[in-house]
XYZ file of C-alpha atoms in Angstrom:
775
model
C 0.000 0.000 0.000
C 2.797 2.409 0.957
C 4.423 1.691 -2.399
C 1.155 2.455 -4.231
C 0.647 5.710 -2.309
C 4.221 6.749 -3.054
C 3.695 5.876 -6.703
C 0.444 7.868 -6.762
C 2.083 10.881 -5.133
C 4.921 10.708 -7.654
C 2.423 10.600 -10.510
C 0.503 13.593 -9.126
C 3.770 15.491 -8.688
C 4.728 14.696 -12.295
C 1.339 15.814 -13.613
C 1.535 19.050 -11.626
C 5.019 19.758 -12.917
C 3.865 19.117 -16.474
C 0.891 21.413 -15.909
C 3.115 24.172 -14.577
C 5.475 23.617 -17.486
C 2.570 23.912 -19.929
C 1.213 27.015 -18.232
C 4.681 28.508 -18.248
C 5.023 27.848 -21.935
C 1.602 29.286 -22.726
C 2.476 32.519 -20.961
C 6.152 32.568 -21.930
C 5.362 34.688 -24.984
C 3.516 37.919 -24.241
C 1.049 39.049 -26.899
C 2.775 40.409 -29.988
C 0.228 43.225 -30.014
C -3.227 44.082 -28.681
C -2.643 42.837 -25.126
C -6.094 42.921 -23.483
C -4.425 44.002 -20.239
C -2.772 47.005 -21.891
C -4.966 50.124 -21.549
C -3.110 51.752 -24.477
C -4.436 49.280 -27.048
C -7.720 48.133 -25.532
C -9.849 50.510 -27.595
C -7.915 50.515 -30.868
C -9.823 49.333 -33.935
C -6.932 47.258 -35.309
C -7.110 45.160 -32.143
C -10.779 44.218 -32.559
C -10.986 40.669 -33.877
C -14.597 41.174 -35.007
C -13.545 43.877 -37.483
C -12.569 42.676 -41.006
C -8.828 42.287 -41.401
C -8.498 44.792 -44.252
C -10.190 47.454 -42.082
C -7.933 46.665 -39.154
C -4.869 46.926 -41.395
C -5.887 50.326 -42.748
C -6.558 51.565 -39.222
C -3.109 50.474 -38.069
C -1.303 52.003 -41.047
C -3.149 55.272 -40.477
C -1.737 55.492 -36.942
C 1.913 55.015 -37.956
C 4.400 57.816 -38.533
C 6.453 57.830 -41.720
C 9.586 56.824 -39.818
C 7.760 53.913 -38.183
C 6.437 52.760 -41.543
C 9.901 52.732 -43.067
C 11.383 50.720 -40.192
C 8.635 48.126 -40.734
C 9.722 47.480 -44.326
C 12.638 45.276 -43.239
C 12.948 41.800 -41.716
C 13.940 43.016 -38.237
C 10.878 45.224 -37.880
C 10.953 47.694 -35.008
C 8.637 47.795 -32.035
C 6.032 50.556 -31.836
C 5.580 50.847 -28.051
C 3.068 53.699 -28.235
C 0.727 51.305 -30.090
C 1.632 48.273 -27.995
C 3.378 46.472 -30.884
C 6.519 44.434 -30.312
C 9.454 44.174 -32.673
C 9.376 41.194 -35.028
C 11.976 39.144 -36.874
C 10.437 37.937 -40.131
C 13.276 35.593 -41.100
C 12.788 32.004 -40.007
C 13.387 28.839 -42.019
C 11.618 25.467 -42.155
C 12.892 23.716 -45.271
C 12.639 20.205 -43.798
C 12.107 20.935 -40.126
C 12.301 24.029 -37.956
C 15.733 25.527 -38.589
C 17.915 28.042 -36.774
C 19.519 29.314 -39.987
C 17.454 32.514 -39.782
C 17.697 34.858 -36.772
C 13.997 34.418 -35.976
C 14.449 30.953 -34.448
C 16.615 29.785 -31.570
C 17.079 26.436 -29.851
C 17.666 25.983 -26.140
C 15.877 25.623 -22.830
C 12.573 23.804 -23.289
C 13.299 23.516 -27.036
C 16.717 21.873 -27.438
C 15.910 20.634 -30.943
C 13.222 19.875 -33.506
C 12.406 16.965 -35.773
C 14.814 16.963 -38.711
C 13.241 15.351 -41.755
C 15.181 14.192 -44.815
C 16.463 16.877 -47.137
C 13.857 17.887 -49.725
C 15.500 16.091 -52.665
C 15.204 12.850 -50.668
C 11.594 13.404 -49.685
C 10.752 14.273 -53.288
C 12.027 10.817 -54.292
C 9.086 9.312 -52.402
C 6.681 10.787 -54.988
C 4.168 10.824 -52.129
C 2.009 13.951 -52.009
C 0.252 13.072 -48.762
C 3.633 12.528 -47.075
C 4.818 15.982 -48.147
C 1.721 17.619 -46.680
C 1.959 15.624 -43.466
C 5.601 16.667 -43.008
C 4.513 20.285 -43.458
C 1.793 19.829 -40.835
C 4.242 18.378 -38.317
C 6.838 21.078 -38.984
C 4.229 23.785 -38.430
C 3.100 22.127 -35.181
C 6.656 22.378 -33.924
C 7.044 25.916 -35.290
C 3.883 27.091 -33.500
C 5.009 25.398 -30.321
C 8.332 27.224 -30.463
C 6.563 30.511 -31.219
C 4.375 30.026 -28.151
C 7.535 29.416 -26.156
C 9.133 32.631 -27.386
C 11.789 30.869 -29.486
C 10.563 31.343 -33.062
C 8.502 33.480 -35.377
C 5.550 32.545 -37.570
C 6.903 33.475 -41.001
C 9.004 30.723 -42.550
C 10.890 31.315 -45.798
C 10.421 27.814 -47.128
C 10.126 25.834 -49.413
C 12.770 26.211 -52.113
C 10.997 25.257 -55.345
C 13.611 26.181 -57.934
C 14.239 23.689 -60.718
C 17.322 21.478 -60.315
C 18.476 22.343 -63.839
C 22.206 21.704 -63.591
C 23.525 18.684 -61.637
C 26.408 20.746 -60.220
C 24.187 23.218 -58.356
C 25.037 23.127 -54.647
C 21.484 23.953 -53.593
C 19.806 21.343 -55.767
C 19.490 19.283 -52.581
C 16.981 21.822 -51.227
C 14.647 21.414 -54.204
C 12.146 18.740 -55.277
C 14.239 17.963 -58.358
C 14.419 18.717 -62.058
C 10.810 18.281 -63.163
C 8.452 21.289 -62.998
C 5.316 19.187 -62.376
C 6.960 17.262 -59.542
C 8.247 20.528 -58.045
C 4.816 22.136 -58.417
C 3.012 19.309 -56.662
C 5.582 19.267 -53.868
C 5.334 23.039 -53.473
C 1.550 23.129 -53.180
C 1.359 20.195 -50.761
C 4.164 21.296 -48.443
C 2.753 24.819 -48.313
C -0.705 23.488 -47.438
C 0.807 21.402 -44.684
C 2.662 24.371 -43.220
C -0.143 26.891 -43.456
C -2.973 24.740 -42.110
C -6.534 24.295 -43.302
C -6.934 27.994 -44.118
C -10.276 28.393 -42.351
C -11.360 32.000 -42.807
C -8.022 32.796 -44.516
C -6.264 32.183 -41.192
C -2.701 30.868 -41.210
C -1.005 28.383 -38.908
C 2.359 29.659 -40.113
C 3.119 31.678 -43.251
C 5.135 29.785 -45.867
C 7.252 31.403 -48.584
C 8.162 29.948 -51.975
C 11.639 30.879 -53.129
C 13.723 31.945 -55.083
C 11.702 33.603 -57.842
C 12.861 33.067 -60.553
C 15.355 31.168 -62.776
C 17.742 30.941 -59.817
C 19.934 27.839 -59.896
C 23.533 29.032 -59.865
C 25.440 30.064 -56.747
C 29.130 30.221 -57.512
C 30.534 28.578 -60.618
C 33.703 29.310 -62.559
C 33.983 32.915 -61.370
C 30.275 33.706 -61.796
C 28.195 34.096 -58.649
C 24.519 34.635 -57.959
C 24.987 38.318 -57.111
C 26.252 39.142 -60.604
C 24.493 36.555 -62.745
C 22.096 37.627 -65.474
C 19.958 34.605 -66.349
C 18.963 34.876 -69.987
C 15.744 32.918 -70.238
C 13.310 32.531 -73.133
C 9.603 33.190 -72.639
C 9.045 29.529 -73.409
C 11.409 28.226 -70.718
C 10.142 30.722 -68.170
C 6.539 29.649 -68.718
C 6.940 25.878 -69.014
C 9.832 25.284 -66.605
C 11.115 27.959 -64.239
C 7.836 29.590 -63.182
C 5.705 26.447 -62.975
C 6.379 25.615 -59.284
C 5.893 29.243 -58.220
C 2.555 29.463 -59.979
C 1.453 26.267 -58.216
C 2.583 27.716 -54.877
C 0.357 30.747 -55.323
C -2.609 29.365 -57.264
C -2.904 25.880 -55.746
C -1.060 26.223 -52.443
C -2.313 29.745 -51.606
C 1.118 30.528 -50.236
C 1.411 33.631 -48.050
C 4.699 34.836 -49.538
C 7.072 34.637 -52.484
C 10.759 35.526 -52.304
C 12.485 37.176 -55.259
C 16.042 36.089 -56.025
C 19.489 37.687 -56.270
C 20.011 37.158 -59.971
C 18.797 39.201 -62.870
C 16.468 37.728 -65.466
C 17.025 39.116 -68.951
C 18.825 42.175 -67.615
C 16.495 43.088 -64.731
C 16.955 42.207 -61.052
C 13.996 40.049 -60.101
C 13.333 42.172 -56.993
C 12.970 45.296 -59.138
C 11.030 43.832 -62.057
C 7.394 44.975 -62.057
C 6.471 42.428 -64.731
C 7.645 39.543 -62.555
C 6.333 40.878 -59.234
C 3.278 43.099 -59.715
C 2.432 41.770 -63.134
C 2.797 38.027 -62.634
C 2.820 37.091 -58.934
C 0.243 39.578 -57.751
C -1.552 40.306 -61.020
C -1.892 37.044 -62.945
C -1.568 34.601 -60.047
C -3.370 36.776 -57.453
C -0.992 36.348 -54.524
C -2.737 36.871 -51.199
C 0.342 37.740 -49.216
C 3.653 39.587 -49.333
C 6.729 39.573 -51.566
C 10.096 39.523 -49.789
C 13.619 39.932 -51.126
C 16.327 37.378 -50.689
C 18.609 38.717 -47.999
C 20.397 41.908 -49.042
C 19.303 41.517 -52.669
C 17.988 45.093 -52.816
C 21.434 46.243 -51.765
C 22.968 43.831 -54.275
C 21.078 45.287 -57.225
C 22.588 48.687 -56.420
C 26.010 47.857 -54.962
C 26.947 44.757 -56.997
C 24.860 44.908 -60.159
C 24.918 48.732 -60.462
C 21.368 48.591 -61.797
C 20.570 52.096 -60.523
C 22.679 55.235 -60.186
C 21.703 55.921 -56.573
C 20.580 53.852 -53.585
C 17.359 55.875 -53.430
C 16.501 54.777 -56.965
C 17.140 51.163 -56.002
C 14.825 51.433 -52.981
C 12.135 53.111 -55.072
C 12.417 50.641 -57.962
C 12.001 47.678 -55.619
C 8.942 49.090 -53.847
C 7.318 50.250 -57.082
C 7.947 46.832 -58.666
C 5.924 45.198 -55.897
C 8.441 44.330 -53.176
C 6.821 44.505 -49.731
C 9.606 43.470 -47.373
C 13.385 43.765 -47.536
C 15.456 41.073 -45.887
C 18.256 43.458 -45.021
C 18.609 47.091 -43.936
C 18.564 48.763 -47.364
C 14.949 49.993 -47.405
C 15.171 51.187 -43.805
C 18.178 53.331 -44.726
C 17.211 54.738 -48.129
C 13.406 54.829 -48.455
C 12.857 58.158 -46.701
C 15.331 59.913 -49.000
C 13.654 58.255 -51.997
C 10.341 59.624 -50.787
C 11.755 63.147 -50.380
C 13.092 62.995 -53.946
C 9.674 61.993 -55.252
C 10.904 58.602 -56.466
C 8.294 56.708 -54.473
C 5.055 57.719 -52.796
C 3.818 57.116 -49.286
C 0.810 55.383 -50.819
C 3.133 52.785 -52.351
C 4.794 52.301 -48.957
C 1.348 51.851 -47.417
C 0.505 49.146 -49.963
C 3.668 47.241 -49.020
C 2.821 47.476 -45.326
C -0.758 46.399 -45.984
C 0.503 43.181 -47.555
C 2.837 42.279 -44.678
C 0.432 43.328 -41.902
C -2.430 41.404 -43.470
C -0.340 38.237 -43.192
C 0.497 39.015 -39.565
C -3.177 39.463 -38.788
C -4.071 36.236 -40.593
C -1.538 34.598 -38.267
C -3.368 36.020 -35.233
C -0.480 38.236 -34.161
C -2.854 41.152 -33.483
C -5.444 39.051 -31.655
C -4.056 39.437 -28.145
C -3.114 36.583 -25.822
C -1.698 33.733 -28.015
C -2.788 30.948 -25.646
C -6.435 31.882 -26.068
C -6.458 31.165 -29.780
C -6.063 28.210 -32.136
C -2.661 26.504 -31.769
C -2.091 28.399 -28.517
C -1.897 25.143 -26.561
C 1.130 23.820 -28.451
C 4.329 23.678 -26.419
C 7.521 21.686 -25.729
C 5.592 18.422 -25.457
C 4.608 18.854 -29.136
C 8.194 18.967 -30.428
C 10.269 15.852 -31.144
C 7.335 13.633 -30.234
C 7.613 9.897 -30.925
C 5.033 10.278 -33.714
C 7.000 13.095 -35.352
C 10.236 11.141 -35.180
C 8.497 8.088 -36.604
C 7.328 10.227 -39.539
C 10.922 11.352 -40.119
C 11.945 7.685 -40.251
C 9.108 6.804 -42.619
C 10.016 9.723 -44.894
C 13.605 8.504 -45.050
C 12.487 4.973 -45.874
C 10.222 6.200 -48.663
C 12.924 8.415 -50.167
C 15.620 5.763 -50.537
C 16.169 4.677 -54.153
C 17.479 1.257 -55.187
C 19.487 1.891 -58.366
C 21.131 -1.495 -58.974
C 20.625 -4.977 -57.529
C 22.665 -7.658 -59.288
C 21.426 -11.185 -58.809
C 19.035 -10.026 -56.099
C 21.948 -9.445 -53.729
C 19.652 -7.363 -51.567
C 18.084 -7.657 -49.133
C 20.803 -8.933 -46.837
C 20.026 -11.750 -44.424
C 20.714 -11.670 -40.699
C 21.210 -15.435 -40.933
C 23.706 -15.429 -43.808
C 25.338 -12.063 -43.155
C 26.207 -12.250 -39.484
C 29.098 -9.819 -39.799
C 28.966 -6.721 -42.006
C 31.881 -4.413 -42.720
C 30.650 -0.816 -42.681
C 33.116 1.398 -44.514
C 33.314 4.939 -45.855
C 33.518 8.594 -44.839
C 29.710 8.812 -44.464
C 29.320 5.526 -42.612
C 29.060 7.013 -39.117
C 27.966 10.611 -39.719
C 25.228 12.565 -37.997
C 24.962 16.193 -39.135
C 25.786 15.226 -42.721
C 22.492 13.337 -42.888
C 20.357 16.445 -42.397
C 21.848 18.493 -45.225
C 21.630 22.268 -45.234
C 19.019 24.693 -43.925
C 18.568 22.304 -41.015
C 18.175 22.905 -37.314
C 19.198 20.895 -34.283
C 17.886 17.356 -34.620
C 16.080 15.507 -31.825
C 18.780 12.829 -32.083
C 20.546 10.725 -34.699
C 20.925 7.152 -35.811
C 24.002 6.823 -38.024
C 24.284 4.188 -40.783
C 26.742 2.249 -38.617
C 24.347 2.291 -35.672
C 21.406 1.303 -37.844
C 23.221 -1.686 -39.371
C 24.491 -2.620 -35.918
C 20.909 -3.224 -34.804
C 20.685 -6.088 -37.302
C 24.094 -7.712 -37.156
C 27.651 -7.492 -35.873
C 29.661 -4.754 -37.577
C 33.295 -4.052 -38.351
C 33.835 -0.355 -38.950
C 36.513 1.444 -40.941
C 36.122 5.012 -42.239
C 38.542 4.456 -45.113
C 38.896 8.239 -45.529
C 39.125 10.957 -42.905
C 36.310 12.877 -44.653
C 34.445 12.971 -47.977
C 37.329 14.800 -49.667
C 39.307 11.562 -49.265
C 42.629 13.179 -50.078
C 44.715 10.104 -49.332
C 44.595 6.297 -49.374
C 46.496 5.652 -46.163
C 43.450 4.074 -44.473
C 42.484 1.835 -47.378
C 44.421 -1.203 -46.114
C 42.416 -1.385 -42.909
C 39.195 -1.035 -44.913
C 40.198 -3.894 -47.206
C 41.049 -6.040 -44.194
C 37.619 -5.397 -42.716
C 35.938 -6.412 -45.983
C 37.889 -9.688 -46.042
C 36.624 -10.595 -42.563
C 32.941 -9.832 -43.158
C 30.054 -11.739 -44.715
C 28.977 -8.576 -46.534
C 30.347 -5.081 -47.016
C 28.442 -1.800 -47.043
C 30.291 1.256 -48.369
C 28.662 4.560 -47.389
C 30.213 7.144 -49.666
C 29.215 10.430 -51.293
C 29.223 14.121 -50.501
C 28.491 16.605 -47.731
C 28.052 20.362 -47.316
C 31.742 21.038 -47.900
C 31.249 19.750 -51.468
C 27.735 20.986 -52.301
C 25.916 23.763 -50.486
C 24.691 27.329 -50.746
C 27.404 29.283 -52.586
C 29.237 26.003 -53.262
C 28.563 24.593 -56.719
C 30.430 21.464 -57.774
C 33.145 21.436 -60.406
C 32.240 17.954 -61.626
C 30.117 14.889 -60.971
C 32.658 12.269 -59.871
C 33.137 11.050 -56.316
C 35.605 13.372 -54.540
C 39.263 12.565 -54.077
C 40.164 8.879 -53.797
C 36.650 7.649 -52.999
C 36.367 5.719 -56.260
C 39.641 3.955 -55.564
C 38.450 3.014 -52.086
C 35.206 1.549 -53.439
C 36.979 -0.511 -56.100
C 39.694 -1.821 -53.762
C 37.210 -2.783 -51.065
C 34.955 -4.498 -53.626
C 37.910 -6.581 -54.791
C 38.769 -7.533 -51.219
C 35.243 -8.279 -50.023
C 34.422 -11.954 -49.547
C 30.669 -11.315 -49.667
C 28.329 -8.947 -51.496
C 29.456 -5.323 -51.668
C 26.738 -2.688 -51.381
C 27.434 0.920 -52.379
C 25.315 3.460 -50.496
C 25.532 7.013 -51.830
C 24.720 9.969 -49.589
C 24.373 13.173 -51.595
C 22.005 15.866 -52.753
C 23.136 15.980 -56.367
C 23.762 13.139 -58.818
C 27.128 11.386 -58.946
C 28.744 9.687 -61.913
C 29.335 6.179 -60.572
C 29.621 4.512 -63.964
C 32.623 2.615 -62.643
C 30.475 0.997 -59.939
C 27.596 0.326 -62.304
C 30.025 -1.576 -64.570
C 31.847 -3.423 -61.782
C 30.345 -6.911 -61.303
C 31.875 -7.070 -57.828
C 29.599 -4.259 -56.676
C 26.362 -6.074 -55.993
C 23.962 -3.200 -55.413
C 23.822 0.595 -55.461
C 21.506 2.661 -53.271
C 21.005 6.435 -53.185
C 19.780 7.817 -49.870
C 20.075 11.576 -50.446
C 20.503 13.277 -47.087
C 18.078 11.081 -45.130
C 17.548 13.145 -41.975
C 17.952 12.329 -38.308
C 16.699 8.739 -38.681
C 18.729 8.062 -41.822
C 20.798 5.246 -40.369
C 17.727 3.285 -39.312
C 16.091 3.744 -42.710
C 19.234 2.649 -44.579
C 19.540 -0.491 -42.468
C 15.841 -1.284 -42.834
C 16.202 -1.204 -46.618
C 19.460 -3.191 -46.621
C 17.924 -5.988 -44.563
C 14.505 -5.980 -46.218
C 12.403 -4.681 -43.334
C 11.517 -1.936 -45.814
C 11.005 -2.679 -49.489
C 12.447 0.351 -51.320
C 9.991 2.335 -53.440
C 11.700 5.676 -54.089
C 12.419 6.992 -57.574
C 15.042 9.458 -58.757
C 13.745 13.047 -58.953
C 16.663 14.039 -61.174
C 18.775 12.623 -64.002
C 22.207 11.199 -63.159
C 24.546 12.301 -65.942
C 28.022 11.089 -66.897
C 30.909 13.415 -66.132
C 31.427 14.299 -69.790
C 27.943 15.860 -69.890
C 29.206 18.842 -67.883
C 32.760 18.985 -69.218
C 31.973 21.652 -71.830
C 28.553 22.762 -70.540
C 28.497 26.163 -68.831
C 26.166 26.453 -65.850
C 25.351 29.932 -67.088
C 23.455 28.651 -70.146
C 19.830 28.634 -69.032
C 18.308 27.129 -72.180
C 16.321 23.994 -71.466
C 15.970 22.762 -75.039
C 18.746 21.056 -76.955
C 20.331 22.954 -79.828
C 22.357 20.591 -82.049
C 23.497 23.487 -84.240
C 25.694 24.774 -81.412
C 26.368 21.429 -79.785
C 24.085 22.175 -76.830
C 22.760 18.939 -75.264
C 19.668 20.274 -73.478
C 18.698 20.010 -69.815
C 16.898 17.350 -67.774
C 15.158 14.230 -69.028
C 12.638 16.381 -70.887
C 15.150 17.732 -73.401
C 18.435 15.827 -73.057
C 18.707 12.719 -75.233
C 22.254 11.597 -74.549
C 23.582 8.758 -72.371
C 22.873 8.783 -68.646
C 24.192 6.922 -65.634
C 20.693 6.560 -64.158
C 17.538 8.120 -65.647
C 14.948 10.327 -64.004
C 12.252 8.196 -62.377
C 14.406 5.084 -61.901
C 13.753 3.123 -58.752
C 13.895 -0.648 -58.270
C 12.053 -2.844 -55.789
C 12.602 -6.199 -54.094
C 9.408 -7.347 -55.795
C 8.055 -6.984 -59.351
C 4.997 -5.243 -60.760
C 3.051 -5.877 -63.943
C 0.788 -3.353 -65.677
C -2.275 -3.930 -67.810
C -4.348 -1.255 -69.557
C -7.951 -1.897 -68.555
C -9.532 1.139 -70.172
C -8.454 4.209 -72.137
C -10.149 6.480 -74.702
C -8.494 6.715 -78.108
C -9.838 10.116 -79.190
C -11.183 13.286 -77.677
C -12.765 16.420 -79.105
C -11.570 19.775 -77.757
C -14.460 22.267 -77.638
C -13.604 25.808 -78.715
C -14.979 28.975 -77.217
C -15.180 30.650 -80.651
C -14.366 29.031 -83.965
C -14.097 32.428 -85.599
C -11.611 33.731 -83.045
C -9.412 30.654 -83.224
C -9.538 29.626 -86.863
C -6.290 31.270 -87.882
C -4.179 30.121 -84.970
C -5.620 26.624 -85.100
C -5.133 26.077 -88.797
C -1.709 27.671 -89.026
C -0.074 26.089 -86.001
C -1.992 22.782 -85.799
C -2.728 23.687 -82.203
C -5.392 25.430 -80.168
C -4.567 28.098 -77.631
C -5.663 26.916 -74.213
C -7.317 30.311 -73.775
C -9.456 29.528 -76.851
C -10.512 26.071 -75.651
C -13.584 25.620 -73.475
C -11.673 23.745 -70.799
C -14.563 23.732 -68.324
C -16.701 21.817 -70.809
C -13.974 19.253 -71.477
C -14.225 16.062 -69.441
C -10.987 14.388 -68.347
C -9.747 11.303 -70.155
C -10.152 8.371 -67.801
C -7.402 5.783 -68.118
C -7.593 2.673 -65.926
C -4.483 0.599 -65.270
C -4.380 -2.672 -63.346
C -1.166 -3.084 -61.362
C -0.233 -6.511 -59.991
C 2.505 -7.383 -57.547
C 3.916 -10.498 -59.175
C 6.662 -11.011 -56.615
C 6.811 -12.581 -53.180
C 7.172 -9.407 -51.103
C 4.701 -6.622 -50.324
C 5.749 -3.378 -51.960
C 4.961 0.213 -52.787
C 4.844 1.167 -56.442
C 4.744 4.592 -58.060
C 3.143 4.866 -61.481
C 4.733 7.746 -63.364
C 2.507 9.165 -66.102
C 4.251 10.865 -69.032
C 2.798 12.435 -72.142
C 4.415 13.030 -75.534
C 2.908 15.476 -78.045
C 2.630 14.872 -81.781
C 5.825 15.194 -83.779
C 6.828 18.815 -84.081
C 8.661 21.541 -82.241
C 6.121 21.810 -79.496
C 7.856 20.763 -76.367
C 9.776 18.011 -74.633
C 9.603 14.587 -76.217
C 8.001 13.512 -72.952
C 6.735 15.298 -69.872
C 5.674 14.010 -66.468
C 2.034 14.973 -65.890
C 1.238 12.960 -62.778
C 2.089 10.063 -60.510
C 0.183 7.599 -58.358
C 1.667 5.791 -55.363
C 0.060 2.518 -54.291
C 0.917 -0.237 -51.822
C 0.220 -3.756 -53.084
C 0.550 -7.007 -51.182
C 2.428 -9.842 -52.815
C 0.221 -11.563 -55.390
C -2.441 -8.864 -55.216
C -3.703 -6.451 -57.857
C -5.089 -2.918 -57.721
C -6.724 -0.719 -60.323
C -5.480 2.847 -60.691
C -7.628 5.549 -62.270
C -5.639 8.204 -64.086
C -7.451 11.389 -65.088
C -5.797 13.220 -67.975
C -7.028 16.745 -68.710
C -6.301 17.905 -72.247
C -5.980 21.578 -71.311
C -3.608 20.876 -68.442
C -1.756 17.667 -69.285
C -1.663 17.622 -73.074
C -0.893 21.300 -73.633
C 2.561 22.720 -74.323
C 4.168 26.162 -74.359
C 5.278 27.656 -77.665
C 8.308 29.892 -78.157
C 6.227 32.996 -77.419
C 5.284 31.666 -73.988
C 1.723 30.840 -75.073
C 0.188 27.580 -73.929
C -1.408 25.535 -76.712
C -2.979 22.101 -77.220
C -1.349 20.355 -80.189
C -3.858 18.473 -82.321
C -3.158 14.973 -83.537
C -1.887 11.870 -81.782
C -0.543 12.141 -78.234
C 1.155 9.282 -76.442
C 0.611 8.413 -72.790
C 3.403 6.435 -71.153
C 2.347 4.764 -67.901
C 5.010 2.521 -66.478
C 5.888 0.151 -69.317
C 2.568 0.797 -71.093
C 1.948 3.138 -74.028
C -1.477 4.439 -75.021
C -2.292 6.781 -77.895
C -4.996 9.442 -77.894
C -6.009 11.536 -80.903
C -7.063 15.123 -80.219
C -9.407 16.997 -82.525
C -11.524 20.124 -82.303
C -15.293 20.219 -82.252
C -15.099 21.464 -85.824
C -13.548 18.177 -86.915
C -10.124 16.604 -86.730
C -7.203 18.541 -88.119
C -4.645 16.128 -89.498
C -1.080 16.655 -88.367
């Protein structure tokens, strides 16, 4: 009895301490503004939650002095004590977990870390839209919890949805890959996860899609992002570079877009009214604010010399549609620009209206945070077992099996009782979370993960990924000779590829290739090559070496990466990831400048083209490749062979239709056009349950319309061994069968289109409602 009473008292004490901890967290952050206990703000209209937000915003702006307004145009916005408003740091990051890269977020105290998910390129390889949204939801739970605890803001400048155009780009790891449709779907889903259900236009946190636009070079061959002028055709801008940003705004309803450092066709993106006011806010109808990449307003004046004076630079940015400057430039130079008549106070007011509207949608002017939605989130909601399990599941789903000779994988705990674990990435922690990461809840390294299945012998082989010497190779070879199987964990890290660090080539660094080959020769059992990297690596040597039994790419797999790698190696997880980017041979980049932004191949000048959509040369591994431990068979159950495209006006479209053998999408009655329903039966013909992703590509009729094939959708399904499932694929002619011409106009080519679904091909003939036009 005494023991039970003691136990009960201990439990009560624990519950009380947790309650006090929760209460402390709830009240740790005072109201950002509109404190109900503050007599100064109690009667102010902008503090009344029953008043429409746009009215509240106008009331607040009307109470600000000019100097206060100007100091609110920058990321470290000042406090306005006379109105009861605290200072605010706009810059926080949440690329794949709450990060402390920006000054708005700090770890420590009750928040020592946050769940660190796999780097985006890895998560993209899952081709799982619901996973992307769920990760966003979890990240925003942890972000709100840290905001309530006074350790973070509510505006997160993520995701990065640039196109991974060149395999050398150091920041390609942050993106969803090379395909605009894949990037667009990722962007919309992750943004929805971050921002919440959007009830009444309210925001859980405010996401930001970056870096708009045509930004995919940091520092290559003497050219850096601050001085780079990206020359981009209207066609490439419309059908490649801008596609993910449009999806962010139109489908994801993102609260912010960030303009980039580079120029596009001679104009800095942050001072281009066509790109900002005209496209983001005008055509796409952004409901939110536009922010500069950090110091990019200063860069356009100081580095690019786009304007003669700093006042002109400040005015050009604001007039183009920039609302917030990450950096001090607007705070320093806007007042002088106003005095010179270069910008008006009305234009400043519009910028403030856009930022303050987002803050009000976040509830920052609604008084006590704990009294509102998400106000109960605290330390207990960060690094939860469920969140960490999701990080593990994301890593499992993102791993891609590239090669598996003779079904060498999965390994067996019975046959492979000792495994040599070798390589510079074999026992890493921070490397696994890539860049723009925070402080992880904890790590499981590849060595630790494999050690949970079997006895291990560990040798690094190289002191780091640069692998500048072979002095440690002998010990690695000796380990391989003693083991039943060998796992080499090789690849890159942030010293090789990162922000402002573009790669010179695609080969493994230093002596890594030599280490792999020597260990494979020495190994007495199967040799498995595991590659940890953001960008593709030319491992042709390994692909052609019969002693290397299997090749796996794991990206940067996050805090649980080691567990996920081991689970795949030993068959607890059947790999289902697919490459979100093409893996090119080294000679692809030998004479290819990163500065050439053209997507399409140009044989006349020896230009090979970019990505699987336009490049037709040899590859190491193609976009979309991903093997499984089981096998899947496809059968076309149903698919239409022709469709008629209704036109809004035959008279208005006759010329363009007849001359170009295509219909402008704007001239087609897309609302009256039913989708093409294609049904595919997928059967798991193997002996192991598995997850299969059907990639759906389309190819237009012969002609200079577009890529020879383009991803238009994907469907992820889990199928038990021996079972079959039917997948319905809806193909919309206006959306999926249209292409962009060289003038940037989207058209629907008439004639025979090909659908490629897995290993199936299906042809559909498009005609107008005035009769088929033969191509």
